Coordinates of C-alpha atoms in Angstrom, one line a residue:
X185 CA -15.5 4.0 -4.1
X186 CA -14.4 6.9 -6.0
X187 CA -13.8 10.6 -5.3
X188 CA -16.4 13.0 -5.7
X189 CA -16.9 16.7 -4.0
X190 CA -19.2 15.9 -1.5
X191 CA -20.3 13.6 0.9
X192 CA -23.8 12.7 0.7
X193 CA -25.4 13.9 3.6
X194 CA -29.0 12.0 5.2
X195 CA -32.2 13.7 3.5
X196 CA -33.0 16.4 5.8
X197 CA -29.4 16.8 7.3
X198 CA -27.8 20.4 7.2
X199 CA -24.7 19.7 8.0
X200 CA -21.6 21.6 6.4
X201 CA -20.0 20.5 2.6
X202 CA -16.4 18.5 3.2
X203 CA -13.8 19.6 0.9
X204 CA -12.6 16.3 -0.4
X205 CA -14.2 12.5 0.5
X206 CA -15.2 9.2 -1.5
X207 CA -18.5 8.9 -3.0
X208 CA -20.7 6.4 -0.9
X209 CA -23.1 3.1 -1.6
X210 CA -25.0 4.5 0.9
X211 CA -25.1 7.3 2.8
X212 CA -23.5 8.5 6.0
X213 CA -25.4 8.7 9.0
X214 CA -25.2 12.6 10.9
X215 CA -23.1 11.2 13.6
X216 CA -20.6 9.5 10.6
X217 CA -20.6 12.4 9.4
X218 CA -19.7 14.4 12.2
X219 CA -16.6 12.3 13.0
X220 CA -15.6 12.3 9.5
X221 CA -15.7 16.2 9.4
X222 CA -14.3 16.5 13.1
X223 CA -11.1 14.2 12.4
X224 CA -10.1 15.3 8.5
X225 CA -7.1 16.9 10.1
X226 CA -6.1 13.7 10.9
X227 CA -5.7 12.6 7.8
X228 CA -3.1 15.1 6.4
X229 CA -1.3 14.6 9.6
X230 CA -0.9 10.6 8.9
X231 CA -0.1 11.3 5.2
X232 CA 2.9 14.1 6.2
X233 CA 4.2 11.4 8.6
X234 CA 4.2 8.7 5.9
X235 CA 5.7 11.1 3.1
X236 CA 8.6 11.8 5.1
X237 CA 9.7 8.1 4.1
X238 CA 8.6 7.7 0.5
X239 CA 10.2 8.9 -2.6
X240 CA 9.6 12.3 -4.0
X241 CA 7.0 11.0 -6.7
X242 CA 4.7 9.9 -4.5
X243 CA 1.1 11.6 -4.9
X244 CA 0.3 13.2 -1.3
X245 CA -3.3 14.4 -3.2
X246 CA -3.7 10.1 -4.1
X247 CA -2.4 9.1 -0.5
X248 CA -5.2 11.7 0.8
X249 CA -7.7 10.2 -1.0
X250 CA -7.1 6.8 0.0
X251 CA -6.6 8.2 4.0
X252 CA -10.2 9.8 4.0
X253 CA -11.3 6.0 2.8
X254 CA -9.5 4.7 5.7
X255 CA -11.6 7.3 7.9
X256 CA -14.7 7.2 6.5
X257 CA -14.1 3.3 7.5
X258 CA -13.5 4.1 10.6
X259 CA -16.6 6.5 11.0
X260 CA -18.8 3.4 9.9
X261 CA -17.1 0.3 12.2
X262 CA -16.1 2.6 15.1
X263 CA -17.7 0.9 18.2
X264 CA -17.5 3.3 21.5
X265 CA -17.7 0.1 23.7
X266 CA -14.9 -1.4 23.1
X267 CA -12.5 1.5 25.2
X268 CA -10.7 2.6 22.0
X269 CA -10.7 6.6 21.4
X270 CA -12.1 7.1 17.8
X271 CA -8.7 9.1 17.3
X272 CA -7.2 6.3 17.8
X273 CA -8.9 3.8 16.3
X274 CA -9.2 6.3 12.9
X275 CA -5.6 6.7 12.6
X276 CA -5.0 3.0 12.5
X277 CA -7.3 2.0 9.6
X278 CA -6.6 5.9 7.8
X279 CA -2.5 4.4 7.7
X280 CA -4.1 1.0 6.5
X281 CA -5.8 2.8 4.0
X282 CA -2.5 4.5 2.9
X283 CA -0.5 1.4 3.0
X284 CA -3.1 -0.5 1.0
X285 CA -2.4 2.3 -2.2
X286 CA 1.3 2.5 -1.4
X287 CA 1.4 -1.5 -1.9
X288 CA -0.8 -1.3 -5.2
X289 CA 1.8 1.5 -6.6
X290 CA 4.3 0.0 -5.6
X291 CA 6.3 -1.9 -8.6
X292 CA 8.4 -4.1 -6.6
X293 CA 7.1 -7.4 -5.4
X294 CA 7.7 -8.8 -1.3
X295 CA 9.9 -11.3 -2.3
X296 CA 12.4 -8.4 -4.0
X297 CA 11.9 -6.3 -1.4
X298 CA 13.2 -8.9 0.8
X299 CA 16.3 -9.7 -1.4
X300 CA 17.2 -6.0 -0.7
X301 CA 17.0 -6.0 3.2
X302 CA 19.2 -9.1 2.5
X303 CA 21.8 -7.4 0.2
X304 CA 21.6 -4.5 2.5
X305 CA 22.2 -5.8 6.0
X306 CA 24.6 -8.8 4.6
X307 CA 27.0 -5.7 3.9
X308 CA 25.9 -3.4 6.8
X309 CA 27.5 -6.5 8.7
X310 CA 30.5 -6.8 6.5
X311 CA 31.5 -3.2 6.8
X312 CA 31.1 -3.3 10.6
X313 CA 33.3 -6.2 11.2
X314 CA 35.6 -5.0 8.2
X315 CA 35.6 -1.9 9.5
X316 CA 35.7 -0.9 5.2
X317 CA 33.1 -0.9 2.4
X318 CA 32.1 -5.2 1.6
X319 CA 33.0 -5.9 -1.7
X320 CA 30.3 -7.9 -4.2
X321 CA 32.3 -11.0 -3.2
X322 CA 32.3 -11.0 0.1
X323 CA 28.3 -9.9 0.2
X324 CA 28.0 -13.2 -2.4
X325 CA 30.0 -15.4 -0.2
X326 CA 27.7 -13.6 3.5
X327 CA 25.1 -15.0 1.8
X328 CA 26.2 -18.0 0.1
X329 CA 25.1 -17.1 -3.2
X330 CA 26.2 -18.3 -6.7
X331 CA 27.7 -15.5 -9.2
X332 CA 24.8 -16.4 -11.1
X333 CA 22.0 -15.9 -8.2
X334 CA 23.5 -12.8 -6.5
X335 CA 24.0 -11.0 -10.1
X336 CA 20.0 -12.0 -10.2
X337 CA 19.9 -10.6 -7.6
X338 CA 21.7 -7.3 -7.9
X339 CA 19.6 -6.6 -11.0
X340 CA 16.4 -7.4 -9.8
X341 CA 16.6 -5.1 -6.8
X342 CA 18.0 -1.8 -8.7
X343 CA 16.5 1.1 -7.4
X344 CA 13.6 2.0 -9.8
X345 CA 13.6 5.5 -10.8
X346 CA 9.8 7.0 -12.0
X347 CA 10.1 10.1 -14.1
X348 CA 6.5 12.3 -15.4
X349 CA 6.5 11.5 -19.2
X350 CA 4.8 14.9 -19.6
X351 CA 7.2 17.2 -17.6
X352 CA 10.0 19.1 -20.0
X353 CA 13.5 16.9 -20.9
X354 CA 15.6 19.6 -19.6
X355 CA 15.7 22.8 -17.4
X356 CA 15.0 25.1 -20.5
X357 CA 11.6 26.4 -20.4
X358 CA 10.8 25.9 -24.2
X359 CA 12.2 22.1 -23.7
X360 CA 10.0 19.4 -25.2
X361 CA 8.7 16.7 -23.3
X362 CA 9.8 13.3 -23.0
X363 CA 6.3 12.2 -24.6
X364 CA 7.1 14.2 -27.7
X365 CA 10.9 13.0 -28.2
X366 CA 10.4 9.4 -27.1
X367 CA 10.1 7.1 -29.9
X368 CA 6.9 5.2 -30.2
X369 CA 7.8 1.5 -30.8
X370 CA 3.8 0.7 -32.0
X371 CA 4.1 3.8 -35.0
X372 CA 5.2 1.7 -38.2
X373 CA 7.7 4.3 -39.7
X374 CA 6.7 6.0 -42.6
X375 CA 8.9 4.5 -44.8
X376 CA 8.3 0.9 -44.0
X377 CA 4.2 1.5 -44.4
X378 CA 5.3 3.1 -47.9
X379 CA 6.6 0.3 -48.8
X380 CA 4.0 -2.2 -47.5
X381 CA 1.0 -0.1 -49.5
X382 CA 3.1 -0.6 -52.2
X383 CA 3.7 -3.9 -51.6
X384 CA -0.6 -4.8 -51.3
X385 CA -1.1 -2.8 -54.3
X386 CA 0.9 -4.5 -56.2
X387 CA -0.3 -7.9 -55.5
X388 CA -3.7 -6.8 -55.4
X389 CA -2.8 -5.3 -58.9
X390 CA -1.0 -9.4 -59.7
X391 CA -4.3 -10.9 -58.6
X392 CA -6.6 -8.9 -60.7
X393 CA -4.5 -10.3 -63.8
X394 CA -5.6 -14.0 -62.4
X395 CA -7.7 -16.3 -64.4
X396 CA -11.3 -16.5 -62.9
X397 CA -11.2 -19.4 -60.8
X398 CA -8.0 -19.0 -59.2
X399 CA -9.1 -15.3 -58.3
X400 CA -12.2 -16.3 -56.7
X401 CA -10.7 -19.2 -54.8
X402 CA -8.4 -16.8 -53.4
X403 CA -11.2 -14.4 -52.9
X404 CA -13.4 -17.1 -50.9
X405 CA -10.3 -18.4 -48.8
X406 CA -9.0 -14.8 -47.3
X407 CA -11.8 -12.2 -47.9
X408 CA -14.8 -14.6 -47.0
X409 CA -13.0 -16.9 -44.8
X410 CA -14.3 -20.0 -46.5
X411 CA -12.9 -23.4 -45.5
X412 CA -11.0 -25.4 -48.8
X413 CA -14.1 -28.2 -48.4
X414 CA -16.4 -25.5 -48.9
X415 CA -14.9 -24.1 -51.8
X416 CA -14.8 -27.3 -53.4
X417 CA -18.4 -27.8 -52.8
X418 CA -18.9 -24.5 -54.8
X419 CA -16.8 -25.5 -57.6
X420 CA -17.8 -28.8 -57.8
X421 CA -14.3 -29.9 -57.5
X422 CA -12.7 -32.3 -54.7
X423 CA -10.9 -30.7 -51.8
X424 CA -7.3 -31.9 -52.9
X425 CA -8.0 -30.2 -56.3
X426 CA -8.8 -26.9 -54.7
X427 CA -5.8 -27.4 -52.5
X428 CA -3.7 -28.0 -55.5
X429 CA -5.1 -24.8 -57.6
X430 CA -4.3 -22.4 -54.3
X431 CA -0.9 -23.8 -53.7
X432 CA -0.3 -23.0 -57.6
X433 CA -1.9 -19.7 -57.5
X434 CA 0.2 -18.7 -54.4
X435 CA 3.7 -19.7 -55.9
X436 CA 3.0 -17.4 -59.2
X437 CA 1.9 -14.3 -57.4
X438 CA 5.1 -15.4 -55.3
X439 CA 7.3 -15.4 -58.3
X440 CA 5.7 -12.7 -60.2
X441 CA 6.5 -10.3 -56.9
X442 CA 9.9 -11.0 -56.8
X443 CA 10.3 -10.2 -60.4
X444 CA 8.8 -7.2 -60.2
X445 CA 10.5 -6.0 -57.3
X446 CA 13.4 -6.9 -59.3
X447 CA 12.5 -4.6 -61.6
X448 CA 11.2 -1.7 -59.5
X449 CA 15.2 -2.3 -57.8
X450 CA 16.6 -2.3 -61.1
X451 CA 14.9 1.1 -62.3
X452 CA 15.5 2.9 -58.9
X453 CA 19.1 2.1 -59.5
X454 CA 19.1 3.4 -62.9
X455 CA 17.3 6.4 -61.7
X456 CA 19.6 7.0 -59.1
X457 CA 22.9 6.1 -61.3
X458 CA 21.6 8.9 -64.1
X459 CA 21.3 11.9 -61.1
X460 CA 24.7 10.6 -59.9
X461 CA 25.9 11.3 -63.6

């Protein structure tokens, strides 16, 4: 389900619009709807509740969202019978609802979550009998941990801090943002492609100087993707022969690139010695 600004009311129905729901597979029934409409307070008042004990980054517009799921859940399974208000019953599955997003946001995993109830109480207990703040040691030896494990440990359950990429990088209003300033590590630098265009064009520029066969065994192999067999079927050579002219062909465009970088090196440096002078 997905948000959308409407809930889809039964052909015929006249009921009010409701500010913010889910779109539906199918629609509400009227008396659905009614108890949707009649309990959407109810939502905001779980989600308050719930932020008071989650981090300031938190979404209270995404928790909303996933609370009206929660109720329109409960509009559709609420059974009257069973002696259960629909209040009730509605602000059970709406906090599911919640929990079920908080868990898929959330970037720590049970079992580290655990480790930090562990750290925590382990020195909770320490300082009480101590009657002074546990040092790493003695938390280690409270829970008879290896330096190894408990610095594993320590690491893995570091408070994670989530910052908006987009917001400013400072308190000055002109500030850029930390999407502008942070390096991209997937951009090649402008230098380095330089150098590999230059690179291409000059071995394209080696190949061209090729005799025939050797260029269009290279040609076959890494433009057309042909297999060395099939080459040599084209030629009418054996597969060891074709194997034998690549190999060559590769070691000459190998040594004639490192002689002319050589000499590209060499001419830069003589460039760059003449400004000096």
């Amino acid at each position: 389900m997905s948000l959308s600004p409407t809930i889809p009311f039964p052909a015929g129905s006249a009921a009010p619009v409701v500010p913010l729901q889910v779109r539906l597979t199918t629609p509400l029934t009227k008396a659905e709807t009614e108890l949707v409409e009649r309990h959407l307070p109810l939502v905001r008042s779980v989600v308050d509740r719930c932020l008071i004990h989650l981090p300031a980054h938190v979404d209270a517009d995404d928790l909303h969202g996933s609370g009206i799921t929660g109720l329109i859940a409960a509009a559709r399974r609420f059974d009257p019978t069973q002696g259960c208000s629909f209040a009730t019953y509605a602000t059970t599955r709406i906090r599911g609802a919640i929990l079920d997003e908080l868990r898929r946001l959330d970037v720590c995993t049970r079992r580290t979550r655990a480790k930090a109830r562990q750290l925590r109480q382990a020195a909770d207990e320490l300082e009480q009998n101590l009657g002074r703040a546990a040092t790493d040691e003695e938390i280690r030896g409270r829970l008879g941990l290896t330096e190894k494990n408990f610095a594993r440990w320590r690491e893995q359950t570091q408070p994670v801090r989530i910052i908006a990429i987009d917001q400013p990088a400072d308190d000055t209003a002109d500030a850029p943002s930390l999407h502008e300033i942070i390096a991209d590590d997937s951009v090649e630098p402008v230098r380095q492609r330089l150098e590999r265009e230059e690179q291409v064009g000059l071995v394209a520029k080696l190949i061209s100087t090729l005799p025939e066969a050797p260029r269009k065994i290279l040609a076959m192999y890494y433009q057309e993707k042909m297999r060395l067999v099939e080459i040599a079927a084209v030629f009418g050579l054996t597969e060891s022969r074709i194997c034998q002219i690549h190999a060559q062909t590769l070691r000459q465009l190998r040594v004639q690139l490192e002689r002319a970088n050589e000499q590209q090196a060499h001419k830069s440096h003589e460039i760059l010695m003449g400004e000096a002078c």
